[in-house]
Structures are given as C-alpha cells and as structure tokens.
mmCIF file of C-alpha atoms in Angstrom:
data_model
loop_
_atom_site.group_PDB
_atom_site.id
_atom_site.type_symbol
_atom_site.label_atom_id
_atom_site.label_comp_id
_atom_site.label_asym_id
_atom_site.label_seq_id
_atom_site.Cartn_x
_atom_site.Cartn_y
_atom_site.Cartn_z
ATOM 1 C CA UNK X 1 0.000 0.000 0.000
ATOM 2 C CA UNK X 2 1.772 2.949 -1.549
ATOM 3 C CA UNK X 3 -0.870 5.725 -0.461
ATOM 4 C CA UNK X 4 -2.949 8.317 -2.825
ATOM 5 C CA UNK X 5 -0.327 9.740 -4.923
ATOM 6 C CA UNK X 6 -0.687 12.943 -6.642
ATOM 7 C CA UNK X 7 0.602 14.121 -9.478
ATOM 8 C CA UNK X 8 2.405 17.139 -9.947
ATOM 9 C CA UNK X 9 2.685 18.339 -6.375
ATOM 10 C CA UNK X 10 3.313 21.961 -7.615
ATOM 11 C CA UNK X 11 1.762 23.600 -10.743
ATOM 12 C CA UNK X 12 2.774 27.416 -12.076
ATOM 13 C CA UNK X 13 0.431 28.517 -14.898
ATOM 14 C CA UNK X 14 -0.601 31.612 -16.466
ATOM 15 C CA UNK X 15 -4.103 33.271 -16.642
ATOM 16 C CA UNK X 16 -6.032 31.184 -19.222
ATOM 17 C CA UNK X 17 -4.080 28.200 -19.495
ATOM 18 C CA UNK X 18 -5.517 24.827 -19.434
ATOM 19 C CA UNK X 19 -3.770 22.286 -16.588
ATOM 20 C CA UNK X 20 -4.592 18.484 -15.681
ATOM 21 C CA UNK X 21 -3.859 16.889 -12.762
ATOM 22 C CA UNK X 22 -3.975 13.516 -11.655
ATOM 23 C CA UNK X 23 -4.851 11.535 -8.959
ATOM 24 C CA UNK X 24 -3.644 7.541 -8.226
ATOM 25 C CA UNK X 25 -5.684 6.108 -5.222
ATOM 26 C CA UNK X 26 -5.076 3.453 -3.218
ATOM 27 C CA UNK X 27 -5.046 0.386 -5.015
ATOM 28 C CA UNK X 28 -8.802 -1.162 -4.984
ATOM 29 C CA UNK X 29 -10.321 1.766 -3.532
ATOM 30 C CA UNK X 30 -13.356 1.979 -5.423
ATOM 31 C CA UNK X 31 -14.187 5.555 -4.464
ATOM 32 C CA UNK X 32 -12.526 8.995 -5.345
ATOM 33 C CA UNK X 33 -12.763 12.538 -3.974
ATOM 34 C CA UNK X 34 -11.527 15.396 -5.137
ATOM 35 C CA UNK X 35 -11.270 18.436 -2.974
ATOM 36 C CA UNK X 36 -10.524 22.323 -3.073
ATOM 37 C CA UNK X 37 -8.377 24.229 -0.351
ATOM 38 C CA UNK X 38 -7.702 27.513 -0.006
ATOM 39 C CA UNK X 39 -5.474 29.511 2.179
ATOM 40 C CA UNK X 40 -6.996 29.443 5.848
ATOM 41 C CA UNK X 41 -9.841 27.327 4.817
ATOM 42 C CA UNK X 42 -10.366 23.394 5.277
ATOM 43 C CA UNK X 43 -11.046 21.587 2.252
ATOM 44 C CA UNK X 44 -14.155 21.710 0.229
ATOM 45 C CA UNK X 45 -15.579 19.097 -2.008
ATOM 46 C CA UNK X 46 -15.614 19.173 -5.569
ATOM 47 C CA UNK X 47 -16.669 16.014 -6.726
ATOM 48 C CA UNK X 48 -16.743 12.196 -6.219
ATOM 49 C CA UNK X 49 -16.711 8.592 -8.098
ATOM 50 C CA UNK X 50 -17.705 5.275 -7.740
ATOM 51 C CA UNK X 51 -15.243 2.976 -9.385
ATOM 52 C CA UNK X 52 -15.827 5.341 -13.584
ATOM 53 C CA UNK X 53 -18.996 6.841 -12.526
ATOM 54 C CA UNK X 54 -19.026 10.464 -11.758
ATOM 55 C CA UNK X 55 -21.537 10.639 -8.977
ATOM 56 C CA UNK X 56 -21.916 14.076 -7.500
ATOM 57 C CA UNK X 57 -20.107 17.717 -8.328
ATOM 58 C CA UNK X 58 -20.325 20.697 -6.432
ATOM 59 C CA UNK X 59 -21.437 23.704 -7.502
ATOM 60 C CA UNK X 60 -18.238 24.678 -7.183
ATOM 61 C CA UNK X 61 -17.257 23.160 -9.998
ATOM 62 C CA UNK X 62 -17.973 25.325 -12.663
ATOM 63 C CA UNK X 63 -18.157 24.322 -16.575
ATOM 64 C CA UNK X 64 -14.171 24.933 -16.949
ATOM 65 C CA UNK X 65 -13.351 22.204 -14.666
ATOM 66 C CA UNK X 66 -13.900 18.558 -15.289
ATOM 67 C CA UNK X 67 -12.950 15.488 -14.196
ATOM 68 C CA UNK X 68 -12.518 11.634 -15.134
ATOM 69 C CA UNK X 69 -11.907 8.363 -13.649
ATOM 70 C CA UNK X 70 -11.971 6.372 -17.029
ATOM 71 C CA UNK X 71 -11.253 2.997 -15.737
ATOM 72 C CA UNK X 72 -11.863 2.854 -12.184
ATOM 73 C CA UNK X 73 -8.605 3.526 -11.079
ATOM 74 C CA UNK X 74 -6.618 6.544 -11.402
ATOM 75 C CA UNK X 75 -8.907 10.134 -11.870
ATOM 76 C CA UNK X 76 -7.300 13.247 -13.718
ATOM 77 C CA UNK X 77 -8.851 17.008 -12.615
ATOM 78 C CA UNK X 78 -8.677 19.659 -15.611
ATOM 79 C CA UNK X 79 -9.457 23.272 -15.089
ATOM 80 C CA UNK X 80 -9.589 25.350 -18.676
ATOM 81 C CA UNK X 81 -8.975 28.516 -19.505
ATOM 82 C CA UNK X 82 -7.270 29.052 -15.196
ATOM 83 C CA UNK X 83 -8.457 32.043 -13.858
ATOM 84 C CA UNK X 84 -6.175 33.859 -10.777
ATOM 85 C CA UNK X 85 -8.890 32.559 -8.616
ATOM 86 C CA UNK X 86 -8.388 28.888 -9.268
ATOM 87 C CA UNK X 87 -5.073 28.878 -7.453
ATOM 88 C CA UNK X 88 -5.095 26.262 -4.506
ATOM 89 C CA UNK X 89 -4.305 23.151 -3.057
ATOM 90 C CA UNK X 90 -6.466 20.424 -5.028
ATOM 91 C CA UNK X 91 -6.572 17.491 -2.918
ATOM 92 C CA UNK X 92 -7.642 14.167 -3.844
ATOM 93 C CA UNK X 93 -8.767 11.365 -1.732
ATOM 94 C CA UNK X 94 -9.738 7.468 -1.784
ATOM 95 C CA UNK X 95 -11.915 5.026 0.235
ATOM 96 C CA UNK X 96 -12.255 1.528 0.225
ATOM 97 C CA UNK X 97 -15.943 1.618 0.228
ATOM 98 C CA UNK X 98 -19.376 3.606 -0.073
ATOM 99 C CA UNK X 99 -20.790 5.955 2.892
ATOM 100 C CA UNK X 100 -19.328 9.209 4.609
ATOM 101 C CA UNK X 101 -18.393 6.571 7.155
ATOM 102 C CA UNK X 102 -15.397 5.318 5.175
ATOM 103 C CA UNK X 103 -12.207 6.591 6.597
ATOM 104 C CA UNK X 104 -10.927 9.189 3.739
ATOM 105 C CA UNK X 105 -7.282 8.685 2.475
ATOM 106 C CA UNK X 106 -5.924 12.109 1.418
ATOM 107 C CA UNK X 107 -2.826 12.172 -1.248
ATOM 108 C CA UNK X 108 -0.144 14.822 -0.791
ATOM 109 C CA UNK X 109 -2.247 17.218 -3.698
ATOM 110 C CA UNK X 110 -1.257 19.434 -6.127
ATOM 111 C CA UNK X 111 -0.829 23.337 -5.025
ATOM 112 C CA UNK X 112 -1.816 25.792 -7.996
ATOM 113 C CA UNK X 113 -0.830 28.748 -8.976
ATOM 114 C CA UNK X 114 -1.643 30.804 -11.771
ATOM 115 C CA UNK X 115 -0.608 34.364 -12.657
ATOM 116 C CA UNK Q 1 -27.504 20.858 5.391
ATOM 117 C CA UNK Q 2 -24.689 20.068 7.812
ATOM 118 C CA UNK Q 3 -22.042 22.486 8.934
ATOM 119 C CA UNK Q 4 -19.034 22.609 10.887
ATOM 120 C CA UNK Q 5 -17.073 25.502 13.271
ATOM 121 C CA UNK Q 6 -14.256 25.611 14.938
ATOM 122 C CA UNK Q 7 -13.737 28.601 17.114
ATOM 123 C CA UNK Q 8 -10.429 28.756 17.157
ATOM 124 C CA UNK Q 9 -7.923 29.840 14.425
ATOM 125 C CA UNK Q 10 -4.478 29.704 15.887
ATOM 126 C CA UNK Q 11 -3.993 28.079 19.539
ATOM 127 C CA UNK Q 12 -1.205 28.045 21.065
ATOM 128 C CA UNK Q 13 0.308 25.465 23.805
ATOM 129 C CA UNK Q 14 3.400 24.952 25.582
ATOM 130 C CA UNK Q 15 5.317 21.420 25.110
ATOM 131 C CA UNK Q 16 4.291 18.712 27.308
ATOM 132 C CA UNK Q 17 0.967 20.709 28.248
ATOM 133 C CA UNK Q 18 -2.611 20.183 28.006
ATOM 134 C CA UNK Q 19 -4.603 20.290 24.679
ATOM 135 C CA UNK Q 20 -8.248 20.734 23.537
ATOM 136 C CA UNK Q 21 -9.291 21.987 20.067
ATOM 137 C CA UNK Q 22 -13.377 23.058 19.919
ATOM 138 C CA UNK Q 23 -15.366 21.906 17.090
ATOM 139 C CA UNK Q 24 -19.164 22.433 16.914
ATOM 140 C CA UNK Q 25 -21.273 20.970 14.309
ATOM 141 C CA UNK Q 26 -24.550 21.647 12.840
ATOM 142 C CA UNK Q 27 -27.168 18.902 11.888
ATOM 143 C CA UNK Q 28 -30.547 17.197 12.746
ATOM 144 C CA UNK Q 29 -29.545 13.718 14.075
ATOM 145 C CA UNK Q 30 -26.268 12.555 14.832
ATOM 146 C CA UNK Q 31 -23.391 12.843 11.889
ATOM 147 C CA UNK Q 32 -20.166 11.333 11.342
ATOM 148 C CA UNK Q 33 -17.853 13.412 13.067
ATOM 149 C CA UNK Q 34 -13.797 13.393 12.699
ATOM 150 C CA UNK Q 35 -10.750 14.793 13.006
ATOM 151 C CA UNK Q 36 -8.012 15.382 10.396
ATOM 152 C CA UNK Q 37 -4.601 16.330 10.427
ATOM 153 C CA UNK Q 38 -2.622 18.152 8.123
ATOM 154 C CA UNK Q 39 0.761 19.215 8.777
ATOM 155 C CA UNK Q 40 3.456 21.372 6.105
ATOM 156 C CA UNK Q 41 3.655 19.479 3.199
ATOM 157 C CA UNK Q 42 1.275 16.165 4.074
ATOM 158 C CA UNK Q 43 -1.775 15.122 3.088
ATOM 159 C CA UNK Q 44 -4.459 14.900 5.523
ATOM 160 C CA UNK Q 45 -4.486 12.250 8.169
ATOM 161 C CA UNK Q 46 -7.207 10.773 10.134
ATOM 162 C CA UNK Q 47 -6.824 11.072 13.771
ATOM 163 C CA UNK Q 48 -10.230 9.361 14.722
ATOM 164 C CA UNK Q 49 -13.804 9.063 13.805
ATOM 165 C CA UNK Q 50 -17.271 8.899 16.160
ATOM 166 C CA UNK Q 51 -20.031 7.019 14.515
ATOM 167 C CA UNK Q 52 -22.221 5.920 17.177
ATOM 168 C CA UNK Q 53 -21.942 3.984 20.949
ATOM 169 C CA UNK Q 54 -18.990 5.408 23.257
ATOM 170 C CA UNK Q 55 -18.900 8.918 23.056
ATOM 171 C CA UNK Q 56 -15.226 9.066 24.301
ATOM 172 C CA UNK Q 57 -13.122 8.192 21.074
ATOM 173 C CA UNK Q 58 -9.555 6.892 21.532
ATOM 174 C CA UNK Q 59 -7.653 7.746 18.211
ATOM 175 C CA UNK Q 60 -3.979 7.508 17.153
ATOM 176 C CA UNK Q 61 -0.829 9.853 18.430
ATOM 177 C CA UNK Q 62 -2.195 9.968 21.489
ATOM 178 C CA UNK Q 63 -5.603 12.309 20.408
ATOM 179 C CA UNK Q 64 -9.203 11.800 21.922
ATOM 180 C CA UNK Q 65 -12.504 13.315 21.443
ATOM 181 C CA UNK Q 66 -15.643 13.735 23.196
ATOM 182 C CA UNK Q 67 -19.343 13.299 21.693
ATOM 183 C CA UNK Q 68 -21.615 16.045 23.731
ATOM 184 C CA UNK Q 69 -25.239 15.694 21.980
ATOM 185 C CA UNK Q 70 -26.329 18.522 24.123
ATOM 186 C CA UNK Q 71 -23.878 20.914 22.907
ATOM 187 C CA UNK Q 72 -23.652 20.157 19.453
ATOM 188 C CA UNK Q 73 -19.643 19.197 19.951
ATOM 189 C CA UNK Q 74 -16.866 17.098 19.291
ATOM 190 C CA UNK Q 75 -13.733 18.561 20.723
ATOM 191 C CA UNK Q 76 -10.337 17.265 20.751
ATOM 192 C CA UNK Q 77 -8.036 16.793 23.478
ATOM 193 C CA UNK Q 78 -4.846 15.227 24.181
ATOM 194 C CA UNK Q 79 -3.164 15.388 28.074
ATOM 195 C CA UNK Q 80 0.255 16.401 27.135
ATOM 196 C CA UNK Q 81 1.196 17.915 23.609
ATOM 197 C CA UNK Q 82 4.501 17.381 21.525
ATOM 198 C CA UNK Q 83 6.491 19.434 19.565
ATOM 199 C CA UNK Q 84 5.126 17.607 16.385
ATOM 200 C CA UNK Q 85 1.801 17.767 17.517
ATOM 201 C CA UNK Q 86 2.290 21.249 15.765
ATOM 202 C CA UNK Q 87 0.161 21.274 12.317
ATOM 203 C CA UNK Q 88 -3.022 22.066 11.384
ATOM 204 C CA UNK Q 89 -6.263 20.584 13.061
ATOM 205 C CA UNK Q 90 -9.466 20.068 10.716
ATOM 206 C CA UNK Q 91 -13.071 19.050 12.382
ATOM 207 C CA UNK Q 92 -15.237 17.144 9.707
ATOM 208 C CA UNK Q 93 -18.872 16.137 9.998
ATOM 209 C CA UNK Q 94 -21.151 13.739 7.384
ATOM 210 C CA UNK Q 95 -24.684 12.737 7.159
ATOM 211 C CA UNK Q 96 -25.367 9.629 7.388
ATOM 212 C CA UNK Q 97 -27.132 9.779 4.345
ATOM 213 C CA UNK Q 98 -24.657 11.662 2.274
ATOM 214 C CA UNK Q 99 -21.543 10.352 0.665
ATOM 215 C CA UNK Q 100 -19.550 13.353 1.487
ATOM 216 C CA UNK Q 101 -17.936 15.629 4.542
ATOM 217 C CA UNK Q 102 -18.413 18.965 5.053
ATOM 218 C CA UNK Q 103 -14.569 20.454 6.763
ATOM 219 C CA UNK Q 104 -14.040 22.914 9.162
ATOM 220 C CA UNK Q 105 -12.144 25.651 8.474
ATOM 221 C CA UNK Q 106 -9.187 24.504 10.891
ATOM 222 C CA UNK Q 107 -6.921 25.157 14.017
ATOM 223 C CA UNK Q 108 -3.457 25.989 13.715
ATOM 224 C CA UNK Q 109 -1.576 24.225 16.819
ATOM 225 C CA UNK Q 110 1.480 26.427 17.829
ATOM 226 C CA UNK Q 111 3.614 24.603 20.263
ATOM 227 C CA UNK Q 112 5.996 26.779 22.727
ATOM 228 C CA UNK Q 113 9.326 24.995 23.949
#
C-alpha cells in the first residue's frame, strides 16, 4: 500500500491556461474525492466517483473544470482557460468503500498557482 | 444541510501541556464526526472518527474526542502535547445519508518549547 499519490505536487500557470492533474488512489479503492483548499480554509468538495462513474459535483465546480476516472482507477482534474482565482491546493482522496463513514485517504495534492 | 465551526484559528500550547481543540457541528440527528490532520507538506491524516456507541473516542498519536449531543460538539483533546503535535487541526462532519464531509475551516496548533 503505496498511499494516494498525486501528481504534480506543484503547478505554475498563467491566466487562461488549461492544466490536468492527476490523482492515483489506493489500489482497490473503489471511491474517489476530489477536494478544493484555499489559504486558511479546510477543504471543500468538488466532486466524487464510484469505481468510472461520476456521482456528485459541487457547484463549485464550474463548466471549466472537469474530471474523469476512465477505468476505475486513477482520476485526472482539468481546469480550462485558469483564472487567478483557481489557485489552490487540489486534494484528492480514496476510500475503500461507499458511505461518509469510510475513513478518507488524502494524497499529498497538487498546489496551484496561476498568474 | 450540515455544517461545521471551529472557534479557534491559531492556539497556542506549551510542550508537554494540556490540549483541547473546539469543534461544533450543525445537523438534525447525529453525523459522522472526525478529526483530520494536516501538517506542512502532508496530506491529511485521520486522527479518529465517532459514529455511534462510546462517546469518548480513543484515536492515534495519542488524540481523543468527546461526543456532547447537548452541545452540538466534538472537541479534541490530548493530556500532554509534543512538539510535532504542531500542524493544522481540521473538524469534519457527514450525514449519514450523504456520501460526502463537510470540513471545518481549521486550528493551527502552535507549540511553545
């Protein structure tokens, strides 16, 4: 058990560039989070899958972003056209089953910025 | 909807004292309450979890926390803090009915030598 790997840990793009990010969970984890965190905030949820399905996105997930898990296993996270805004920490997580009760396993994530 | 606070943006203990980070939640029933975490340059890491039964929970490094129905909280103590005990604290609640947790916006543990 390597862990929820992340992949790049640090990202510099300019204003209206596109970037991808991806995500490797732990191995047979059939669920995926992704998550949003901002300076001085805790983490807020973007979106989720069950093994390839797509199962629930935040509003805050607006029409640039989008996200895949094509086979089930790893999950890429692309934002188009980055605003300044978008700069973060995008933090992805994996769980070995369904329910809020599964413990969460966070990877290192992927801190944004864009100028 | 659910919702989590914690008071308390930066706290600030001496080494080898006492520790207790406030978290107060927001939701009908009883949620899925936890406690994350994060220190410079890691990933989030579960320190425990309260379902249901004993509202005491033991959890790892030391860390408990306390179920209190009555006032809505789920605070975090430990009896004697560490230097590395220094990182960033997150409270996290879920419905039980939901598939996803709503974070705090975290405590900042400062530890004093």
């Amino acid at each position: 058990d390597t862990g929820v790997s992340q992949d790049p840990r640090h990202k510099i793009t300019k204003r209206g560039q596109n970037v991808t990010f991806r995500c490797d969970p732990i191995s047979e984890h059939n669920r995926l989070y992704w998550y949003r965190q901002t300076l001085g905030q805790g983490p807020e949820f973007l979106t989720y899958f069950q093994n390839e399905a797509q199962l629930e996105k935040s509003r805050l997930l607006s029409d640039r972003f989008s996200a895949e898990r094509p086979k089930g296993s790893f999950s890429t996270l692309e934002i188009q056209r980055t605003e300044q805004g978008d700069s973060a920490m995008y933090l992805c997580a994996s769980s070995p089953g369904q329910g809020v009760g599964e413990t969460q396993y966070f990877g290192p994530g992927t801190r944004l910025l864009v100028l | 909807a659910q919702s989590v606070t914690q008071p308390d943006i930066h706290i600030t203990v001496s080494e080898g004292a006492s520790l207790e980070l406030r978290c107060n939640y927001s939701y009908g029933a009883t949620p899925y309450l936890f406690w994350y975490v994060q220190s410079p340059g890691q990933g989030l890491q579960l320190l425990l979890k309260y379902f249901s039964g004993d509202t005491l929970v033991q959890g790892i490094k030391g860390f408990e926390a306390e179920f209190k129905r009555s006032q809505s909280s789920f605070n975090l103590r430990k009896p004697s803090v560490h230097w590395s005990d220094a990182a960033e604290y997150f409270c996290a609640v879920g419905a039980p009915e939901a598939d996803k947790i709503i974070f705090g916006k975290g405590t900042r543990l400062h530890i004093l030598p």
